[in-house]
Every structure is written in structure tokens, then in C-alpha cells.
Short mmCIF file of C-alpha atoms and ligand atoms in Angstrom, two decimals:
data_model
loop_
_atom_site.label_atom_id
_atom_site.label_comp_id
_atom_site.label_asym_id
_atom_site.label_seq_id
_atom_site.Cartn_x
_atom_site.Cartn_y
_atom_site.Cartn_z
CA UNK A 1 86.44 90.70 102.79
CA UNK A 2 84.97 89.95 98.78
CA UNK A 3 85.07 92.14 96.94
CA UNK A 4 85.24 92.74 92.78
CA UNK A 5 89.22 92.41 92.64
CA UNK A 6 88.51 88.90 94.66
CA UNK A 7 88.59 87.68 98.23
CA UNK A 8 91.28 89.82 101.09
CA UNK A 9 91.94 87.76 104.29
CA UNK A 10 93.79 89.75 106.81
CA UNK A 11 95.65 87.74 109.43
CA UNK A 12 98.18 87.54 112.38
CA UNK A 13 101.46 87.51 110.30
CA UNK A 14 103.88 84.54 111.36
CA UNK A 15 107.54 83.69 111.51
CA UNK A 16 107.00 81.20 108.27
CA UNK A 17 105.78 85.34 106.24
CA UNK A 18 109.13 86.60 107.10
CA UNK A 19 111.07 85.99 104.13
CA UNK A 20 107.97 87.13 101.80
CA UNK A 21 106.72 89.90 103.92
CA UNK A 22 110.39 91.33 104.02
CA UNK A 23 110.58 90.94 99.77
CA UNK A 24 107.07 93.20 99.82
CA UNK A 25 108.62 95.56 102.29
CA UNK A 26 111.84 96.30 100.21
CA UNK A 27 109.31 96.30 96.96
CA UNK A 28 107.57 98.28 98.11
CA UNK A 29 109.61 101.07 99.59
CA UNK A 30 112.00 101.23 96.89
CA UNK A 31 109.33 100.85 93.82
CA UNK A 32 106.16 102.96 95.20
CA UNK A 33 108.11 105.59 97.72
CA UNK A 34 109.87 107.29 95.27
CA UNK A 35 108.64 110.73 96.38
CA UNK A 36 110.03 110.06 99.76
CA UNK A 37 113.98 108.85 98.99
CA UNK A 38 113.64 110.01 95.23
CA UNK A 39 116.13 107.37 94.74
CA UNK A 40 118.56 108.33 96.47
CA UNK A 41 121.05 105.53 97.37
CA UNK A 42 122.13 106.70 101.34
CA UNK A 43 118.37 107.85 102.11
CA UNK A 44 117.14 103.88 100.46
CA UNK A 45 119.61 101.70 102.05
CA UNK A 46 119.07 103.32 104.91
CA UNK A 47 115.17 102.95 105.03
CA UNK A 48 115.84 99.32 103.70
CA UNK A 49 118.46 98.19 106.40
CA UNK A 50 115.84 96.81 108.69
CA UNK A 51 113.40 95.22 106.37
CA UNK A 52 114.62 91.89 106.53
CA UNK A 53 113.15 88.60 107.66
CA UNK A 54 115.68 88.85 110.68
CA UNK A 55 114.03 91.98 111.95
CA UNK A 56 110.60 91.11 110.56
CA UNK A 57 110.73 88.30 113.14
CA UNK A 58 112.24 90.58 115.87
CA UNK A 59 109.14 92.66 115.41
CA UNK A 60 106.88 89.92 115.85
CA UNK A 61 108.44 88.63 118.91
CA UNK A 62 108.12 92.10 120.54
CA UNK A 63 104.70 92.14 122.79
CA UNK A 64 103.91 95.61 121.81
CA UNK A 65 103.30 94.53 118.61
CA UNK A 66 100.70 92.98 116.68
CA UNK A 67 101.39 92.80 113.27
CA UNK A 68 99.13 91.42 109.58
CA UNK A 69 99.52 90.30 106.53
CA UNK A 70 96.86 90.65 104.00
CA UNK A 71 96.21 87.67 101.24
CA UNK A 72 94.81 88.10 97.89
CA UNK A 73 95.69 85.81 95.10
CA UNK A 74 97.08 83.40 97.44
CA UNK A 75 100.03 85.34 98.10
CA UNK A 76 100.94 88.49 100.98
CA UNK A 77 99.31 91.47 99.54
CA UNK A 78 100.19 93.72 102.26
CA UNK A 79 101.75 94.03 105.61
CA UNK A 80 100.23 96.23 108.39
CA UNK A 81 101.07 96.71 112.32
CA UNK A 82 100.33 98.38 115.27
CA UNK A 83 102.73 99.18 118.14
CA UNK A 84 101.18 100.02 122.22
CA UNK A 85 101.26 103.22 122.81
CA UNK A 86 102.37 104.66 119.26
CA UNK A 87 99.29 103.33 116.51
CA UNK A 88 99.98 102.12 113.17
CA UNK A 89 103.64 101.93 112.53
CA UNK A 90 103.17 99.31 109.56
CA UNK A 91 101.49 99.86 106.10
CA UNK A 92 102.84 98.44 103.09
CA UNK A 93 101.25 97.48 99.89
CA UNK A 94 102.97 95.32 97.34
CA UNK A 95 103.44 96.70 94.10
CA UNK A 96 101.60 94.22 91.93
CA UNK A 97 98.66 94.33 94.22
CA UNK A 98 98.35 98.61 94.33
CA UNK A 99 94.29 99.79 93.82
CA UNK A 100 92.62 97.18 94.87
CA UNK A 101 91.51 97.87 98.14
CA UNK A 102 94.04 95.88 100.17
CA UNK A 103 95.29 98.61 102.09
CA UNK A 104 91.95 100.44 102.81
CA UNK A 105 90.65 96.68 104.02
CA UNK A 106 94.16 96.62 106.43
CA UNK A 107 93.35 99.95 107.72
CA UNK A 108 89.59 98.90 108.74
CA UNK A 109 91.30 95.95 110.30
CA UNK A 110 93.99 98.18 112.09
CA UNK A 111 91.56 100.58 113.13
CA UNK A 112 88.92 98.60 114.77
CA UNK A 113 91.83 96.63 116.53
CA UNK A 114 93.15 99.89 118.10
CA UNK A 115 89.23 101.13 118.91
CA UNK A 116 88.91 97.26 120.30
CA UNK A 117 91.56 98.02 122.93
CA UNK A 118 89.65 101.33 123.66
CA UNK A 119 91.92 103.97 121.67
CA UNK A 120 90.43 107.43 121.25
CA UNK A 121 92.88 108.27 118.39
CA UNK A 122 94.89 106.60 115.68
CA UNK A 123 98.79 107.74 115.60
CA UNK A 124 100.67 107.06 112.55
CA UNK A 125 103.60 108.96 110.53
CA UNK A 126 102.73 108.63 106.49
CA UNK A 127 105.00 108.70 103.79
CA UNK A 128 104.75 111.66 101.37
CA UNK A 129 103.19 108.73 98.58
CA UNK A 130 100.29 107.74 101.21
CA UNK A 131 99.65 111.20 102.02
CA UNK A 132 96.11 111.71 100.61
CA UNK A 133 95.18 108.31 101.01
CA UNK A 134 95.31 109.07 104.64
CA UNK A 135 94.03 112.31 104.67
CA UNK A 136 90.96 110.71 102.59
CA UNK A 137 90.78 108.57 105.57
CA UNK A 138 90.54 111.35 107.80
CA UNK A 139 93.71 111.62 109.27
CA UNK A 140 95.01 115.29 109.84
CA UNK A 141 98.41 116.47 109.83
CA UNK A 142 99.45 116.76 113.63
CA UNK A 143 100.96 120.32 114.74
CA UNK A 144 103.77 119.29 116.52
CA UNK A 145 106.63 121.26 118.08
CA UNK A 146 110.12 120.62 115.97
CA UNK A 147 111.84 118.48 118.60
CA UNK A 148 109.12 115.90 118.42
CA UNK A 149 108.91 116.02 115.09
CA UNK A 150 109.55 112.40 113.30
CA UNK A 151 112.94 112.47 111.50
CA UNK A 152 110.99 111.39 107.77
CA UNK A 153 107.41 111.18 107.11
CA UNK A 154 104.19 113.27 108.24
CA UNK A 155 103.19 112.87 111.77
CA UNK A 156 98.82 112.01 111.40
CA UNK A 157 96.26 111.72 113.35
CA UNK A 158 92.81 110.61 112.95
CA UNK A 159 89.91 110.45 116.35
CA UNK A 160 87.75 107.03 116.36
CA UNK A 161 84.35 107.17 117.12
CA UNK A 162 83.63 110.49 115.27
C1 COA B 1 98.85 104.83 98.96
C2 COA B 1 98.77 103.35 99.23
C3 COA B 1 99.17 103.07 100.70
C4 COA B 1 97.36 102.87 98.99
O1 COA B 1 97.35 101.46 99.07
P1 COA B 1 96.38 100.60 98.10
O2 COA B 1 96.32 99.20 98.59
O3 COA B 1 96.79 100.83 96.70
O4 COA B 1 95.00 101.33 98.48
P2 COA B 1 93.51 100.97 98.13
O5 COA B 1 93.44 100.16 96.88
O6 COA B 1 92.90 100.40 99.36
O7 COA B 1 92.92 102.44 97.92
C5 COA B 1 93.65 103.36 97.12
C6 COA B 1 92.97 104.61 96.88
O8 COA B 1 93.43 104.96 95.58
C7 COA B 1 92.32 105.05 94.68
N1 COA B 1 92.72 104.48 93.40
C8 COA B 1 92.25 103.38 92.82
N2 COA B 1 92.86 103.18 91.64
C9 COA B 1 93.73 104.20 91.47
C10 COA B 1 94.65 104.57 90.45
N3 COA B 1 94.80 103.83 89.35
N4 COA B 1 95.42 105.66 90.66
C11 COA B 1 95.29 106.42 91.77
N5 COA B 1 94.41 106.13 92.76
C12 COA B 1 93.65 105.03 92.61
C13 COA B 1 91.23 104.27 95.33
O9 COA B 1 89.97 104.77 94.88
C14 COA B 1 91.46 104.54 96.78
O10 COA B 1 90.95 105.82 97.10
P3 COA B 1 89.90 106.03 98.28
O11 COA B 1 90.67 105.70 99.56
O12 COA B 1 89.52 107.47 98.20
O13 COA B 1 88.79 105.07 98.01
C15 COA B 1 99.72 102.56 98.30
O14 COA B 1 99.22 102.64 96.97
C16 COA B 1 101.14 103.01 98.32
O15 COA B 1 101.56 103.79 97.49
N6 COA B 1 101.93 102.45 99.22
C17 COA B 1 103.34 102.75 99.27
C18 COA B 1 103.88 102.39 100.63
C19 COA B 1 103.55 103.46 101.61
O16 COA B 1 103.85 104.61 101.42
N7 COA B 1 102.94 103.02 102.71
C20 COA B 1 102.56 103.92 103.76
C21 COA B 1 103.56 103.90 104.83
S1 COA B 1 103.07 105.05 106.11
#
């Protein structure tokens, strides 16, 4: 995708991304999700203690995942993933690379993979920082009963083909 802030390629994400994707994971949690753990230090390491290149591997290992990075300037921009059964359960924007349309072009990508496989809905559970740019999206908060509930986040939902 071209666009004025310069060229986005979104592609399968590969052992060799897992030390940089991790970095833009951690970044990006702890710099832009401050609404969410409002820096608190039990809430953040806890968040953080599986965003490492260990488990970034693990992840992409697992077959019921399928999981992008996004390049722009020649380095990771973002890193986005869907899970079988359970829709987007990866979104993450580095902080250098915020507003210009890297995450809305990983989205498009995630979205048309899922209604590829023939998904009626998208699944995903937003931060509170993401919250509107989902809802922009059209993803609705889903009325779920407490015990299914997820333990942080919003619980969204948005239909394909509408
Ligand atoms: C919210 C977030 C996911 C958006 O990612 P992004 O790559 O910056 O998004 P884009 O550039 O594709 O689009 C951002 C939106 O912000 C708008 N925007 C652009 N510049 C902006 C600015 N300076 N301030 C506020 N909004 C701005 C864009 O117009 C766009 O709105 P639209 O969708 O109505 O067109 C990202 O900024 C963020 O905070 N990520 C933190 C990690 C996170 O919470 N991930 C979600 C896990 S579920």
C-alpha cells in the first residue's frame, strides 16, 4: 500500500522479526497504553512478561496462528495476528510510526484474511487507547455475561460483509 507517509508492506512475520517485533511490542505497550496500566509497575510487567522474542516465536510456531509485520521506512512498523477460532488477538503500532495509517492498512489486511477463510464476524478485545479507533472501524462493544468477560480490555465485535 502507497500512500503520502510512503510505501506499507504487510507480510508473514518470521523467526529472524522476533527480536524487533518483541522491542515494538514492549514499546509499544508501555509508551502508548498508558490508559490501560496507567503505569503501574505489577499491571506492566505483567502485560510485558510474554512479549519476548522467545514467545514471539512460540506464537508463530502455533498453527492457529498467522501472524504480520508491517514495514515502512525499512523497519517493523507494526505487528498484527489472528488466532482460529478467536479473530484478531495482535495489534501493535510502534511508537515512532503512530498516524500514519499502518495500523488501519494491518486491519484491512487482517480483515480480508479472516473474510478469506469465510468468517462472518471479526472477534477482538481492544485496549482502552484503541478504543475509538475500533469503534471508527465499526466494531461494537460485545454484551457479554461477566464470567466470559476478558480479564483486561473491551471485548469487540465487528460483522464482514455489511
Ligand atoms: C490506536 C492505534 C492502534 C492506531 O494505530 P495507528 O497506526 O496510529 O492508526 P492509523 O494511523 O492507521 O489511524 C489512526 C487514526 O487516528 C487518526 N489520527 C491521525 N493523526 C492523529 C493524531 N495526531 N492524533 C489523533 N488521531 C490521529 C487517523 O485519522 C485515524 O483515524 P481514522 O481511523 O478515523 O481514519 C495506535 O495509535 C495505538 O495507540 N496503539 C497502541 C497499542 C494498542 O492499544 N493496540 C491495540 C491492541 S488491541
Amino acid at each position: 500500500m502507497s500512500g503520502p507517509n510512503g510505501q506499507i508492506t504487510i507480510r508473514r512475520a518470521t523467526d529472524a522479526d522476533a527480536v524487533e517485533a518483541a522491542s515494538l511490542l514492549r514499546r509499544s505497550i508501555t509508551e502508548l497504553c498508558v490508559p490501560d496500566h496507567g503505569n503501574d509497575t505489577a499491571r506492566l510487567s505483567h502485560w510485558l512478561s510474554n512479549k519476548t522474542p522467545e514467545h514471539f516465536r512460540g506464537w508463530l510456531a502455533d498453527p492457529l496462528n498467522t501472524i504480520f509485520v508491517a514495514i515502512l521506512d525499512g523497519r517493523i512498523a507494526s505487528a498484527g495476528g489472528i488466532r482460529e477460532g478467536e479473530g484478531i488477538v495482535l495489534n501493535y503500532i510502534h511508537p515512532e510510526m503512530r498516524f500514519r495509517g499502518v495500523s488501519s492498512a494491518m486491519m484491512d489486511h487482517l480483515e480480508a484474511e479472516l473474510a478469506r477463510s469465510g468468517a462472518s464476524h471479526v472477534d477482538l478485545v481492544s485496549t482502552i487507547t484503541a478504543r475509538r479507533f475500533y469503534e471508527r472501524r465499526g466494531y461494537t462493544e460485545r454484551n457479554l455475561p461477566p464470567e466470559q468477560r476478558p480479564p483486561y480490555g473491551i471485548a469487540m465485535r465487528k460483522r464482514l460483509g455489511l
